[in-house]
């Protein structure tokens, strides 16, 4: 049985970033990424919207995204002169009703204290700045003036993966079928290609499959896939303010953003409305019944549109509190969590990779403090709720 010092399960943004930063920080041991789908066609990362924002309610989440923003603004420094992920810095606009105004204001205070460039806008100010909006039932909006927008998620993942492989990280195309442990450490990883690998550290970066991987080590991890529909719409009558505008969300769960000559839209359903079964089948009625009515109400020009495309993606959904889970397991000390980002993986993935590398090399976090988001809160059933889930 051969030994690999760090085995990373999952080659998406989190796993690839973990491998990259291990090598960047000077780790001399062997590192391998195990990925069951090396085409990444059904990867959480590849199918995401690629959003990057600081509009969160928790300081940790803001700091994680600011780390990602710094990376995106300095890609050439990190990866070389040809590095590009198509960052569109058009902002996020989060709208609130009167009932949600106090929360929006509270979140804005936290964001500003953490260095985010967000501004509160009244309904009249919103109408002046974004004339395509119907603001009749809007109390206010919070807008990211800089540092927010979207990028090509596959390109960012590929930069991390290419860098890791160039530094000697091995990519193994396989599915994990079992984990061995001696009660104190994970000792081995069994693969469906007939190989069993002894490991020094096991990093769970398995995305939507993280809960299933943890169960192989008898660890309860409340992370499971959640199905999300994304629709591509064409609206020839859309004004310039809409085509060059921000990713916009409101309290119905609706989101919309420009994408070339078209627009992407979808929603974040309440728990009781989650799509079932969690497969890869598209539901076109979902758009007609749940998206279009809200979309046309908020942006009246969308009363006339055409759906020209769609896809299904999966969130790695943390059912306890929809926040990431970091650090070591308290008993299996070489089992490292990097899970449960609940749709925020592309923007928090770079920082998560750095934090994972720091845990392995130094035994502590040095870039950011995410101790409140460790696995102990899962064991104690003490959720750390994020108020701005999109």
Short mmCIF file of C-alpha atoms in Angstrom, two decimals:
data_model
loop_
_atom_site.label_atom_id
_atom_site.label_comp_id
_atom_site.label_asym_id
_atom_site.label_seq_id
_atom_site.Cartn_x
_atom_site.Cartn_y
_atom_site.Cartn_z
CA UNK A 1 0.00 0.00 0.00
CA UNK A 2 1.52 3.31 -1.01
CA UNK A 3 1.29 6.36 1.25
CA UNK A 4 0.28 9.94 0.37
CA UNK A 5 0.84 12.56 3.05
CA UNK A 6 -2.23 14.67 2.23
CA UNK A 7 -5.20 13.16 0.42
CA UNK A 8 -7.74 15.76 -0.72
CA UNK A 9 -11.11 14.34 -1.69
CA UNK A 10 -12.74 16.65 -4.23
CA UNK A 11 -11.09 18.64 -7.00
CA UNK A 12 -13.40 21.64 -7.16
CA UNK A 13 -12.44 25.14 -6.07
CA UNK A 14 -11.88 24.18 -2.41
CA UNK A 15 -9.84 21.04 -3.05
CA UNK A 16 -7.75 22.59 -5.80
CA UNK A 17 -7.10 25.74 -3.74
CA UNK A 18 -6.07 23.59 -0.76
CA UNK A 19 -3.50 21.78 -2.91
CA UNK A 20 -2.23 25.03 -4.43
CA UNK A 21 -1.71 26.74 -1.07
CA UNK A 22 -0.09 23.69 0.50
CA UNK A 23 2.62 23.89 -2.12
CA UNK A 24 2.79 27.69 -2.06
CA UNK A 25 3.39 27.61 1.70
CA UNK A 26 6.25 25.18 1.17
CA UNK A 27 4.74 21.83 2.11
CA UNK A 28 7.28 19.15 1.14
CA UNK A 29 5.11 16.08 1.56
CA UNK A 30 3.15 14.27 -1.14
CA UNK A 31 -0.30 15.61 -2.02
CA UNK A 32 -3.04 14.04 -4.14
CA UNK A 33 -6.50 15.18 -5.21
CA UNK A 34 -9.05 12.42 -5.65
CA UNK A 35 -11.83 13.44 -8.03
CA UNK A 36 -14.50 11.09 -9.35
CA UNK A 37 -15.47 13.37 -12.27
CA UNK A 38 -12.38 14.90 -13.83
CA UNK A 39 -14.56 16.49 -16.53
CA UNK A 40 -16.18 18.52 -13.70
CA UNK A 41 -19.43 18.55 -15.70
CA UNK A 42 -21.51 18.13 -12.54
CA UNK A 43 -19.18 19.97 -10.18
CA UNK A 44 -20.70 22.43 -7.69
CA UNK A 45 -18.01 24.88 -8.80
CA UNK A 46 -18.44 24.54 -12.56
CA UNK A 47 -22.23 24.92 -12.38
CA UNK A 48 -22.26 27.89 -10.02
CA UNK A 49 -23.08 31.49 -10.92
CA UNK A 50 -19.59 32.61 -9.93
CA UNK A 51 -20.77 35.35 -7.57
CA UNK A 52 -18.37 37.33 -5.40
CA UNK A 53 -19.77 39.61 -2.69
CA UNK A 54 -19.12 40.94 0.77
CA UNK A 55 -22.77 41.44 1.64
CA UNK A 56 -22.98 38.97 4.50
CA UNK A 57 -24.04 39.37 8.12
CA UNK A 58 -21.07 37.55 9.71
CA UNK A 59 -17.60 39.04 9.91
CA UNK A 60 -16.05 35.66 9.06
CA UNK A 61 -17.94 35.37 5.78
CA UNK A 62 -17.05 38.94 4.82
CA UNK A 63 -13.36 38.27 5.53
CA UNK A 64 -13.44 35.03 3.51
CA UNK A 65 -14.85 36.86 0.51
CA UNK A 66 -12.43 39.78 0.85
CA UNK A 67 -9.62 37.22 0.65
CA UNK A 68 -11.16 35.94 -2.58
CA UNK A 69 -11.51 39.49 -3.91
CA UNK A 70 -7.84 40.22 -3.28
CA UNK A 71 -6.91 37.06 -5.16
CA UNK A 72 -9.14 37.89 -8.14
CA UNK A 73 -7.72 41.40 -8.33
CA UNK A 74 -4.18 40.00 -8.27
CA UNK A 75 -4.44 36.90 -10.44
CA UNK A 76 -1.30 37.67 -12.41
CA UNK A 77 0.69 37.90 -9.18
CA UNK A 78 -0.63 34.51 -8.07
CA UNK A 79 -0.78 32.53 -11.31
CA UNK A 80 1.10 34.36 -14.07
CA UNK A 81 0.57 36.98 -16.72
CA UNK A 82 -2.10 35.11 -18.72
CA UNK A 83 -4.41 34.46 -15.73
CA UNK A 84 -7.96 35.74 -16.23
CA UNK A 85 -11.37 34.80 -14.83
CA UNK A 86 -13.49 37.50 -16.49
CA UNK A 87 -14.39 39.33 -13.29
CA UNK A 88 -17.38 41.64 -13.90
CA UNK A 89 -17.34 44.15 -11.05
CA UNK A 90 -20.97 45.28 -11.44
CA UNK A 91 -21.99 44.83 -7.82
CA UNK A 92 -24.70 43.11 -5.81
CA UNK A 93 -27.95 44.86 -4.98
CA UNK A 94 -29.89 43.35 -2.09
CA UNK A 95 -33.38 44.75 -1.66
CA UNK A 96 -35.43 44.84 1.53
CA UNK A 97 -39.07 45.35 2.41
CA UNK A 98 -40.05 47.36 5.46
CA UNK A 99 -40.02 44.13 7.49
CA UNK A 100 -36.44 43.39 6.47
CA UNK A 101 -35.06 46.91 6.68
CA UNK A 102 -33.59 46.66 10.19
CA UNK A 103 -31.67 43.50 9.27
CA UNK A 104 -30.35 45.06 6.07
CA UNK A 105 -29.16 48.12 8.01
CA UNK A 106 -27.54 45.98 10.70
CA UNK A 107 -25.74 43.89 8.06
CA UNK A 108 -24.53 47.05 6.34
CA UNK A 109 -22.95 48.32 9.57
CA UNK A 110 -21.10 45.00 9.95
CA UNK A 111 -19.96 45.08 6.33
CA UNK A 112 -18.58 48.60 6.59
CA UNK A 113 -16.74 47.76 9.82
CA UNK A 114 -15.06 44.85 8.00
CA UNK A 115 -13.94 46.96 5.05
CA UNK A 116 -16.65 46.24 2.49
CA UNK A 117 -17.57 49.03 0.07
CA UNK A 118 -21.36 48.88 0.42
CA UNK A 119 -23.87 51.71 0.57
CA UNK A 120 -27.50 51.93 1.67
CA UNK A 121 -29.92 53.43 -0.87
CA UNK A 122 -33.49 54.59 -0.23
CA UNK A 123 -36.29 53.68 -2.63
CA UNK A 124 -36.07 57.04 -4.49
CA UNK A 125 -32.29 56.69 -4.73
CA UNK A 126 -32.70 53.18 -6.09
CA UNK A 127 -35.13 54.38 -8.74
CA UNK A 128 -32.72 57.11 -9.83
CA UNK A 129 -29.74 54.78 -10.01
CA UNK A 130 -31.58 51.71 -11.35
CA UNK A 131 -34.63 53.02 -13.24
CA UNK A 132 -35.64 49.53 -14.42
CA UNK A 133 -36.70 48.60 -10.86
CA UNK A 134 -40.22 48.67 -9.46
CA UNK A 135 -39.60 50.21 -6.03
CA UNK A 136 -43.20 50.56 -4.80
CA UNK A 137 -42.80 47.96 -2.05
CA UNK A 138 -39.06 48.49 -1.42
CA UNK A 139 -37.90 50.15 1.79
CA UNK A 140 -34.21 50.28 0.82
CA UNK A 141 -31.39 48.42 -0.89
CA UNK A 142 -27.76 47.74 -0.11
CA UNK A 143 -25.41 48.07 -3.07
CA UNK A 144 -21.81 46.95 -3.43
CA UNK A 145 -20.13 49.88 -5.10
CA UNK A 146 -16.90 47.98 -5.71
CA UNK A 147 -15.47 44.56 -5.01
CA UNK A 148 -18.66 42.69 -5.90
CA UNK A 149 -19.79 41.00 -9.08
CA UNK A 150 -19.22 37.68 -10.79
CA UNK A 151 -16.55 35.67 -12.59
CA UNK A 152 -16.07 32.46 -14.55
CA UNK A 153 -15.98 29.80 -11.81
CA UNK A 154 -14.49 27.08 -13.99
CA UNK A 155 -11.57 29.32 -14.98
CA UNK A 156 -10.74 30.10 -11.34
CA UNK A 157 -10.89 26.43 -10.39
CA UNK A 158 -8.71 25.53 -13.38
CA UNK A 159 -6.05 28.08 -12.38
CA UNK A 160 -5.76 26.51 -8.92
CA UNK A 161 -5.75 22.98 -10.31
CA UNK A 162 -3.14 23.75 -13.00
CA UNK A 163 -0.89 25.41 -10.43
CA UNK A 164 -1.21 22.49 -8.02
CA UNK A 165 -0.44 19.89 -10.67
CA UNK A 166 2.55 21.91 -11.91
CA UNK A 167 3.95 21.78 -8.36
CA UNK A 168 3.76 18.00 -8.17
CA UNK A 169 0.26 17.38 -6.83
CA UNK A 170 -1.20 14.13 -8.19
CA UNK A 171 -4.74 14.01 -9.62
CA UNK A 172 -6.38 10.60 -9.20
CA UNK A 173 -9.55 9.93 -11.18
CA UNK A 174 -11.49 7.71 -8.80
CA UNK A 175 -14.36 7.47 -6.35
CA UNK A 176 -13.73 6.94 -2.64
CA UNK A 177 -15.44 3.76 -1.45
CA UNK A 178 -14.25 3.61 2.13
CA UNK A 179 -12.08 5.15 4.85
CA UNK A 180 -10.05 3.21 7.39
CA UNK A 181 -9.37 4.61 10.86
CA UNK A 182 -7.84 3.46 14.13
CA UNK A 183 -10.09 5.52 16.39
CA UNK A 184 -7.68 8.46 16.49
CA UNK A 185 -6.77 9.05 12.85
CA UNK A 186 -7.92 8.24 9.36
CA UNK A 187 -5.43 5.64 8.20
CA UNK A 188 -6.43 4.76 4.64
CA UNK A 189 -8.59 5.67 1.66
CA UNK A 190 -10.08 2.92 -0.52
CA UNK A 191 -10.84 3.72 -4.17
CA UNK A 192 -13.11 2.16 -6.75
CA UNK A 193 -10.14 1.60 -9.07
CA UNK A 194 -8.93 -1.13 -6.73
CA UNK A 195 -6.28 0.87 -4.87
CA UNK A 196 -6.07 1.61 -1.15
CA UNK A 197 -3.87 4.52 -0.09
CA UNK A 198 -2.41 5.16 3.35
CA UNK A 199 -2.74 8.83 4.28
CA UNK A 200 -1.27 11.33 6.70
CA UNK A 201 -4.13 13.85 6.43
CA UNK A 202 -7.55 13.52 4.83
CA UNK A 203 -9.15 16.75 3.57
CA UNK A 204 -12.89 16.56 2.99
CA UNK A 205 -13.46 18.92 0.06
CA UNK A 206 -16.08 16.69 -1.50
CA UNK A 207 -18.69 19.40 -2.07
CA UNK A 208 -22.22 18.03 -2.16
CA UNK A 209 -20.84 14.58 -1.34
CA UNK A 210 -19.09 15.73 1.85
CA UNK A 211 -21.69 14.24 4.18
CA UNK A 212 -21.42 10.83 2.52
CA UNK A 213 -17.61 10.90 2.72
CA UNK A 214 -17.70 11.80 6.43
CA UNK A 215 -20.12 8.94 7.09
CA UNK A 216 -17.43 6.52 5.87
CA UNK A 217 -15.45 7.54 8.96
CA UNK A 218 -18.57 7.37 11.20
CA UNK A 219 -18.69 11.18 11.34
CA UNK A 220 -22.05 12.91 11.26
CA UNK A 221 -21.79 15.87 8.91
CA UNK A 222 -25.02 17.72 8.01
CA UNK A 223 -23.98 18.47 4.42
CA UNK A 224 -26.04 17.19 1.51
CA UNK A 225 -26.85 18.20 -2.07
CA UNK A 226 -29.63 20.70 -2.75
CA UNK A 227 -30.96 21.14 -6.25
CA UNK A 228 -30.97 24.58 -7.89
CA UNK A 229 -32.40 25.64 -11.26
CA UNK A 230 -30.71 28.39 -13.29
CA UNK A 231 -32.51 29.91 -16.28
CA UNK A 232 -31.06 31.90 -19.16
CA UNK A 233 -33.48 34.50 -20.49
CA UNK A 234 -33.49 36.86 -23.46
CA UNK A 235 -35.20 40.25 -23.22
CA UNK A 236 -34.55 42.47 -26.26
CA UNK A 237 -36.31 45.42 -24.58
CA UNK A 238 -33.99 45.42 -21.55
CA UNK A 239 -32.52 48.91 -20.99
CA UNK A 240 -28.83 49.69 -20.62
CA UNK A 241 -29.22 50.22 -16.86
CA UNK A 242 -30.29 46.58 -16.61
CA UNK A 243 -27.65 45.16 -18.94
CA UNK A 244 -24.85 46.94 -17.07
CA UNK A 245 -26.47 46.60 -13.66
CA UNK A 246 -25.73 44.48 -10.60
CA UNK A 247 -26.79 41.04 -9.51
CA UNK A 248 -30.12 41.88 -7.89
CA UNK A 249 -31.98 39.94 -5.21
CA UNK A 250 -35.09 40.55 -3.18
CA UNK A 251 -36.83 39.00 -0.21
CA UNK A 252 -38.74 36.45 -2.31
CA UNK A 253 -35.44 34.60 -2.88
CA UNK A 254 -35.31 35.78 -6.50
CA UNK A 255 -31.95 36.69 -8.05
CA UNK A 256 -31.07 38.01 -11.51
CA UNK A 257 -27.91 39.19 -13.21
CA UNK A 258 -26.74 40.09 -16.73
CA UNK A 259 -24.81 37.52 -18.76
CA UNK A 260 -23.62 38.79 -22.13
CA UNK A 261 -26.67 39.78 -24.15
CA UNK A 262 -28.87 37.63 -21.89
CA UNK A 263 -29.66 37.32 -18.19
CA UNK A 264 -29.39 34.54 -15.60
CA UNK A 265 -32.03 34.10 -12.94
CA UNK A 266 -33.26 31.69 -10.29
CA UNK A 267 -34.26 31.63 -6.64
CA UNK A 268 -33.26 30.35 -3.23
CA UNK A 269 -36.31 28.43 -1.98
CA UNK A 270 -37.42 28.03 1.60
CA UNK A 271 -36.66 24.65 3.17
CA UNK A 272 -40.22 23.40 2.70
CA UNK A 273 -40.10 24.31 -1.01
CA UNK A 274 -36.81 22.57 -1.87
CA UNK A 275 -36.99 20.73 -5.23
CA UNK A 276 -37.23 16.94 -5.02
CA UNK A 277 -35.84 14.53 -5.98
CA UNK A 278 -32.27 15.85 -5.88
CA UNK A 279 -31.34 14.77 -9.39
CA UNK A 280 -30.21 16.53 -12.58
CA UNK A 281 -33.62 16.91 -14.24
CA UNK A 282 -34.78 20.43 -15.15
CA UNK A 283 -38.25 21.65 -14.09
CA UNK A 284 -39.45 24.24 -16.61
CA UNK A 285 -42.67 24.82 -14.67
CA UNK A 286 -40.54 26.13 -11.79
CA UNK A 287 -39.72 29.18 -13.89
CA UNK A 288 -43.33 29.80 -14.88
CA UNK A 289 -44.73 29.29 -11.39
CA UNK A 290 -42.01 30.61 -9.06
CA UNK A 291 -39.58 32.81 -10.98
CA UNK A 292 -41.39 34.77 -13.66
CA UNK A 293 -44.13 36.31 -11.47
CA UNK A 294 -41.55 37.71 -9.03
CA UNK A 295 -39.21 38.74 -11.83
CA UNK A 296 -41.86 40.67 -13.77
CA UNK A 297 -43.07 42.37 -10.59
CA UNK A 298 -39.62 43.55 -9.58
CA UNK A 299 -38.39 44.41 -13.12
CA UNK A 300 -41.46 45.15 -15.28
CA UNK A 301 -39.61 44.93 -18.60
CA UNK A 302 -39.29 41.20 -17.92
CA UNK A 303 -43.01 40.78 -18.47
CA UNK A 304 -41.90 39.99 -22.03
CA UNK A 305 -39.00 37.55 -22.28
CA UNK A 306 -37.94 34.18 -23.64
CA UNK A 307 -36.18 31.35 -21.81
CA UNK A 308 -33.31 30.37 -24.10
CA UNK A 309 -31.41 28.01 -21.83
CA UNK A 310 -31.21 26.43 -18.38
CA UNK A 311 -29.18 24.11 -16.21
CA UNK A 312 -29.33 22.28 -12.88
CA UNK A 313 -26.61 22.66 -10.25
CA UNK A 314 -26.20 21.32 -6.72
CA UNK A 315 -25.34 23.23 -3.55
CA UNK A 316 -23.19 21.58 -0.85
CA UNK A 317 -25.86 22.55 1.66
CA UNK A 318 -25.15 22.69 5.39
CA UNK A 319 -28.54 21.85 6.86
CA UNK A 320 -27.60 23.14 10.34
CA UNK A 321 -26.84 26.78 9.50
CA UNK A 322 -25.81 27.11 5.83
CA UNK A 323 -22.28 28.15 6.80
CA UNK A 324 -18.90 26.62 6.00
CA UNK A 325 -17.33 24.07 8.34
CA UNK A 326 -13.56 24.33 8.91
CA UNK A 327 -10.72 22.66 10.72
CA UNK A 328 -9.95 19.34 12.36
CA UNK A 329 -12.27 16.71 13.73
CA UNK A 330 -11.93 16.66 17.55
CA UNK A 331 -11.28 12.89 17.65
CA UNK A 332 -9.99 11.88 14.21
CA UNK A 333 -7.36 14.59 14.33
CA UNK A 334 -6.10 14.25 10.75
CA UNK A 335 -9.61 14.58 9.24
CA UNK A 336 -9.88 18.20 7.95
CA UNK A 337 -13.23 19.78 7.13
CA UNK A 338 -13.73 22.24 4.26
CA UNK A 339 -17.43 21.82 3.66
CA UNK A 340 -20.97 23.13 3.65
CA UNK A 341 -20.57 26.45 1.85
CA UNK A 342 -24.20 26.35 0.70
CA UNK A 343 -23.71 28.18 -2.57
CA UNK A 344 -20.80 30.40 -1.49
CA UNK A 345 -17.97 28.04 -2.41
CA UNK A 346 -16.55 29.96 -5.36
CA UNK A 347 -16.07 33.14 -3.32
CA UNK A 348 -14.97 31.43 -0.11
CA UNK A 349 -13.00 28.62 -1.76
CA UNK A 350 -9.68 30.44 -2.10
CA UNK A 351 -9.61 31.40 1.58
CA UNK A 352 -10.79 27.92 2.56
CA UNK A 353 -7.87 26.44 0.66
CA UNK A 354 -5.40 28.71 2.46
CA UNK A 355 -6.93 27.91 5.86
CA UNK A 356 -6.80 24.18 5.16
CA UNK A 357 -3.13 24.43 4.20
CA UNK A 358 -2.35 26.44 7.34
CA UNK A 359 -4.06 23.85 9.54
CA UNK A 360 -1.96 21.06 8.05
CA UNK A 361 1.37 22.89 8.00
CA UNK A 362 1.19 25.10 11.11
CA UNK A 363 -1.60 23.54 13.15
CA UNK A 364 -3.37 26.91 13.33
CA UNK A 365 -5.04 29.60 11.22
CA UNK A 366 -2.76 32.49 10.29
CA UNK A 367 -4.67 34.30 7.53
CA UNK A 368 -8.17 34.54 9.02
CA UNK A 369 -9.94 33.62 12.24
CA UNK A 370 -12.75 31.14 11.55
CA UNK A 371 -12.60 29.27 14.86
CA UNK A 372 -16.32 29.90 15.45
CA UNK A 373 -17.04 27.88 12.31
CA UNK A 374 -15.34 24.68 13.42
CA UNK A 375 -16.93 21.23 13.76
CA UNK A 376 -17.66 21.60 17.49
CA UNK A 377 -20.71 23.73 16.69
CA UNK A 378 -22.03 20.79 14.67
CA UNK A 379 -21.50 18.38 17.56
CA UNK A 380 -23.17 20.77 20.01
CA UNK A 381 -26.00 21.68 17.62
CA UNK A 382 -25.13 25.36 18.07
CA UNK A 383 -25.77 26.97 14.67
CA UNK A 384 -24.04 30.14 13.51
CA UNK A 385 -26.69 31.56 11.22
CA UNK A 386 -25.85 33.78 8.27
CA UNK A 387 -28.70 36.19 7.52
CA UNK A 388 -27.75 36.86 3.90
CA UNK A 389 -28.19 33.48 2.21
CA UNK A 390 -28.49 33.73 -1.57
#
